[in-house]
């Protein structure tokens, strides 16, 4: 099993999907060992604690330095960004190359890159009038949302959609499915390498 850290900033529904998948025994290569938030009030921290996973908040000052120390101390082999809304430095992403993945709520290369996060992504998709959107899991490199794509799933945009309604459908029909699948796939690859 690969000791895995999940980085979060908010509600943590993607973290919950990872926890639920692990509890069902469907992610055998992933050991959820650590949850780190850059936001003290993130409900994701509660979700981690409830499931007996170590949960840490790290403040802005020396964030990456402290994060690296924590990851090393916990023997982490895979990092999953699950609604983590801070951009990581090139130094950090290089250090963890091939071991860090992210879920993004659109079909990359649409509606991605700096400034596209959370509801903003869905507002932009609705403003452009696309009929299909979705989610993407990708490796993280120094370019925001620019790393190699691991998995994607399409979701229909429906007449009358609000950003909130579309966000919920993309989560239910894409994110919560492909993130655990991709985490398992990458962990399995890492175990074999
Ligand atoms: C999710 O929709 C995730 O894809 C998105 O933030 C939301 C977090 O929800 N991430 C990004 O926009 C990253 N650019 P959650 O905290 O309930 O998992």
Short mmCIF file of C-alpha atoms and ligand atoms in Angstrom, two decimals:
data_model
loop_
_atom_site.label_atom_id
_atom_site.label_comp_id
_atom_site.label_asym_id
_atom_site.label_seq_id
_atom_site.Cartn_x
_atom_site.Cartn_y
_atom_site.Cartn_z
CA UNK A 1 0.00 0.00 0.00
CA UNK A 2 1.16 3.51 -0.77
CA UNK A 3 0.87 5.93 2.13
CA UNK A 4 -1.19 8.76 0.68
CA UNK A 5 -1.72 12.37 1.72
CA UNK A 6 -4.83 14.28 0.63
CA UNK A 7 -4.54 18.08 0.40
CA UNK A 8 -7.79 20.01 0.86
CA UNK A 9 -9.12 23.53 1.30
CA UNK A 10 -12.87 23.20 1.78
CA UNK A 11 -15.81 20.89 2.23
CA UNK A 12 -13.98 17.74 1.30
CA UNK A 13 -16.61 15.79 -0.65
CA UNK A 14 -13.84 14.38 -2.85
CA UNK A 15 -11.94 13.37 0.29
CA UNK A 16 -15.15 11.66 1.47
CA UNK A 17 -15.36 9.77 -1.83
CA UNK A 18 -11.79 8.56 -1.26
CA UNK A 19 -12.60 7.52 2.34
CA UNK A 20 -15.79 5.69 1.27
CA UNK A 21 -14.02 3.89 -1.58
CA UNK A 22 -11.21 2.80 0.76
CA UNK A 23 -13.76 1.57 3.34
CA UNK A 24 -15.47 -0.53 0.65
CA UNK A 25 -12.09 -2.14 -0.06
CA UNK A 26 -12.03 -0.78 -3.61
CA UNK A 27 -8.73 1.10 -3.33
CA UNK A 28 -6.39 -1.64 -2.10
CA UNK A 29 -3.15 0.12 -3.08
CA UNK A 30 -4.01 3.39 -1.29
CA UNK A 31 -3.53 3.92 2.45
CA UNK A 32 -5.13 7.23 3.46
CA UNK A 33 -2.52 8.33 6.02
CA UNK A 34 -2.74 12.12 6.21
CA UNK A 35 -5.04 15.03 5.36
CA UNK A 36 -3.57 18.54 5.18
CA UNK A 37 -5.55 21.76 4.80
CA UNK A 38 -4.39 25.31 4.11
CA UNK A 39 -7.64 26.54 5.63
CA UNK A 40 -8.21 26.16 9.37
CA UNK A 41 -12.01 25.93 9.10
CA UNK A 42 -12.13 23.34 6.29
CA UNK A 43 -14.86 20.77 6.99
CA UNK A 44 -12.60 18.25 5.24
CA UNK A 45 -10.47 18.21 8.43
CA UNK A 46 -13.52 17.01 10.38
CA UNK A 47 -14.20 14.28 7.83
CA UNK A 48 -10.61 13.05 8.21
CA UNK A 49 -10.76 13.04 12.03
CA UNK A 50 -14.09 11.17 12.01
CA UNK A 51 -12.45 8.45 9.96
CA UNK A 52 -9.37 8.29 12.17
CA UNK A 53 -7.03 9.88 9.63
CA UNK A 54 -4.39 12.33 10.89
CA UNK A 55 -5.58 15.84 10.02
CA UNK A 56 -3.34 18.90 10.01
CA UNK A 57 -3.86 22.57 9.24
CA UNK A 58 -0.79 24.39 7.96
CA UNK A 59 -0.72 28.19 7.94
CA UNK A 60 0.50 30.29 5.03
CA UNK A 61 3.96 31.07 6.43
CA UNK A 62 6.53 28.52 5.21
CA UNK A 63 3.62 26.34 4.00
CA UNK A 64 5.59 24.15 1.59
CA UNK A 65 8.56 23.75 3.93
CA UNK A 66 6.28 22.50 6.70
CA UNK A 67 4.31 20.37 4.27
CA UNK A 68 7.46 18.67 2.95
CA UNK A 69 8.60 17.93 6.51
CA UNK A 70 5.21 16.41 7.35
CA UNK A 71 5.09 14.34 4.17
CA UNK A 72 8.59 12.97 4.79
CA UNK A 73 7.87 12.23 8.45
CA UNK A 74 4.71 10.30 7.47
CA UNK A 75 6.51 8.36 4.71
CA UNK A 76 4.08 9.62 2.08
CA UNK A 77 4.42 8.18 -1.43
CA UNK A 78 1.41 9.76 -3.16
CA UNK A 79 -0.25 13.18 -2.83
CA UNK A 80 -3.85 13.73 -3.94
CA UNK A 81 -5.08 17.31 -4.37
CA UNK A 82 -8.81 17.13 -3.67
CA UNK A 83 -10.24 20.63 -3.80
CA UNK A 84 -6.89 22.14 -2.78
CA UNK A 85 -7.08 25.74 -3.92
CA UNK A 86 -3.51 26.93 -3.45
CA UNK A 87 -1.00 26.77 -6.33
CA UNK A 88 2.13 24.78 -5.47
CA UNK A 89 5.59 25.98 -6.49
CA UNK A 90 7.66 24.46 -9.30
CA UNK A 91 10.18 23.31 -6.67
CA UNK A 92 7.48 21.40 -4.84
CA UNK A 93 5.89 19.81 -7.93
CA UNK A 94 9.32 18.77 -9.26
CA UNK A 95 10.20 17.16 -5.95
CA UNK A 96 6.99 15.09 -6.09
CA UNK A 97 6.89 14.54 -9.87
CA UNK A 98 4.84 11.44 -10.77
CA UNK A 99 3.54 11.25 -7.20
CA UNK A 100 1.08 14.12 -7.16
CA UNK A 101 -2.37 14.18 -8.80
CA UNK A 102 -5.24 16.69 -8.90
CA UNK A 103 -8.98 16.64 -9.63
CA UNK A 104 -10.23 19.54 -11.76
CA UNK A 105 -13.95 20.13 -12.41
CA UNK A 106 -13.85 20.52 -16.22
CA UNK A 107 -12.69 18.65 -19.28
CA UNK A 108 -9.12 19.98 -19.55
CA UNK A 109 -8.01 21.92 -21.65
CA UNK A 110 -11.33 23.80 -21.28
CA UNK A 111 -11.91 26.11 -18.31
CA UNK A 112 -8.63 25.43 -16.51
CA UNK A 113 -5.45 27.15 -15.38
CA UNK A 114 -4.92 29.98 -12.94
CA UNK A 115 -8.16 31.56 -11.67
CA UNK A 116 -10.33 28.57 -12.65
CA UNK A 117 -11.36 26.84 -9.45
CA UNK A 118 -14.56 25.75 -7.72
CA UNK A 119 -17.78 27.41 -8.87
CA UNK A 120 -15.86 29.78 -11.18
CA UNK A 121 -15.18 26.85 -13.50
CA UNK A 122 -18.89 26.03 -13.79
CA UNK A 123 -19.89 29.71 -14.21
CA UNK A 124 -17.41 29.96 -17.09
CA UNK A 125 -18.74 26.77 -18.71
CA UNK A 126 -22.34 28.07 -18.48
CA UNK A 127 -21.32 31.52 -19.81
CA UNK A 128 -19.66 29.87 -22.83
CA UNK A 129 -22.76 27.77 -23.44
CA UNK A 130 -21.06 24.37 -23.63
CA UNK A 131 -23.46 21.42 -23.70
CA UNK A 132 -20.99 18.95 -22.18
CA UNK A 133 -18.51 19.48 -19.37
CA UNK A 134 -16.98 17.04 -16.85
CA UNK A 135 -13.95 16.41 -14.70
CA UNK A 136 -10.29 15.55 -15.17
CA UNK A 137 -7.68 13.89 -12.98
CA UNK A 138 -4.12 14.77 -13.99
CA UNK A 139 -0.56 14.64 -12.73
CA UNK A 140 0.54 17.96 -11.25
CA UNK A 141 3.50 19.81 -12.73
CA UNK A 142 4.64 23.44 -12.62
CA UNK A 143 1.89 24.56 -15.05
CA UNK A 144 -1.51 24.97 -13.29
CA UNK A 145 -3.74 22.13 -14.61
CA UNK A 146 -1.04 21.41 -17.23
CA UNK A 147 0.21 17.94 -16.25
CA UNK A 148 -0.45 14.64 -18.02
CA UNK A 149 -4.11 13.58 -18.02
CA UNK A 150 -4.91 10.33 -16.17
CA UNK A 151 -8.73 10.17 -16.40
CA UNK A 152 -11.67 12.20 -17.67
CA UNK A 153 -15.44 11.81 -17.56
CA UNK A 154 -18.04 13.86 -19.44
CA UNK A 155 -21.22 15.24 -17.86
CA UNK A 156 -24.20 16.85 -19.62
CA UNK A 157 -25.08 20.50 -19.08
CA UNK A 158 -28.87 20.82 -18.74
CA UNK A 159 -31.15 23.74 -19.61
CA UNK A 160 -31.61 26.04 -16.63
CA UNK A 161 -28.44 24.86 -14.88
CA UNK A 162 -26.99 27.17 -12.23
CA UNK A 163 -23.26 26.97 -11.36
CA UNK A 164 -24.27 25.19 -8.12
CA UNK A 165 -26.48 22.62 -9.87
CA UNK A 166 -23.82 21.91 -12.48
CA UNK A 167 -21.10 21.62 -9.82
CA UNK A 168 -23.17 19.04 -7.94
CA UNK A 169 -23.83 16.97 -11.10
CA UNK A 170 -20.15 17.06 -12.09
CA UNK A 171 -19.18 15.91 -8.60
CA UNK A 172 -21.76 13.09 -8.47
CA UNK A 173 -21.36 11.83 -12.04
CA UNK A 174 -17.63 12.39 -12.52
CA UNK A 175 -15.35 13.61 -9.70
CA UNK A 176 -16.33 11.18 -6.94
CA UNK A 177 -15.93 8.28 -9.39
CA UNK A 178 -12.75 9.10 -11.30
CA UNK A 179 -10.68 10.50 -8.41
CA UNK A 180 -10.63 7.25 -6.37
CA UNK A 181 -10.14 5.21 -9.57
CA UNK A 182 -7.18 7.36 -10.64
CA UNK A 183 -5.65 7.34 -7.14
CA UNK A 184 -5.80 3.54 -7.13
CA UNK A 185 -4.33 3.32 -10.62
CA UNK A 186 -1.38 5.59 -9.78
CA UNK A 187 -0.75 3.93 -6.39
CA UNK A 188 -0.74 0.53 -8.07
CA UNK A 189 1.79 1.80 -10.63
CA UNK A 190 3.96 3.22 -7.85
CA UNK A 191 3.82 -0.06 -5.92
CA UNK A 192 5.07 -1.94 -8.97
CA UNK A 193 7.86 0.54 -9.87
C1 LIG B 1 -14.21 20.23 -6.46
O1 LIG B 1 -15.21 20.47 -7.41
C2 LIG B 1 -12.85 20.19 -7.11
O2 LIG B 1 -12.87 19.59 -8.38
C3 LIG B 1 -12.53 21.65 -7.23
O3 LIG B 1 -12.96 22.19 -5.99
C4 LIG B 1 -14.07 21.42 -5.50
C5 LIG B 1 -13.78 20.98 -4.08
O4 LIG B 1 -14.87 20.33 -3.49
N1 LIG B 1 -11.14 21.87 -7.47
C6 LIG B 1 -10.69 22.87 -8.23
O5 LIG B 1 -11.40 23.70 -8.73
C7 LIG B 1 -9.18 22.87 -8.43
N2 LIG B 1 -8.80 23.78 -9.49
P1 LIG B 1 -14.69 19.38 -2.23
O6 LIG B 1 -13.88 20.15 -1.18
O7 LIG B 1 -16.09 19.12 -1.79
O8 LIG B 1 -13.97 18.13 -2.68
#
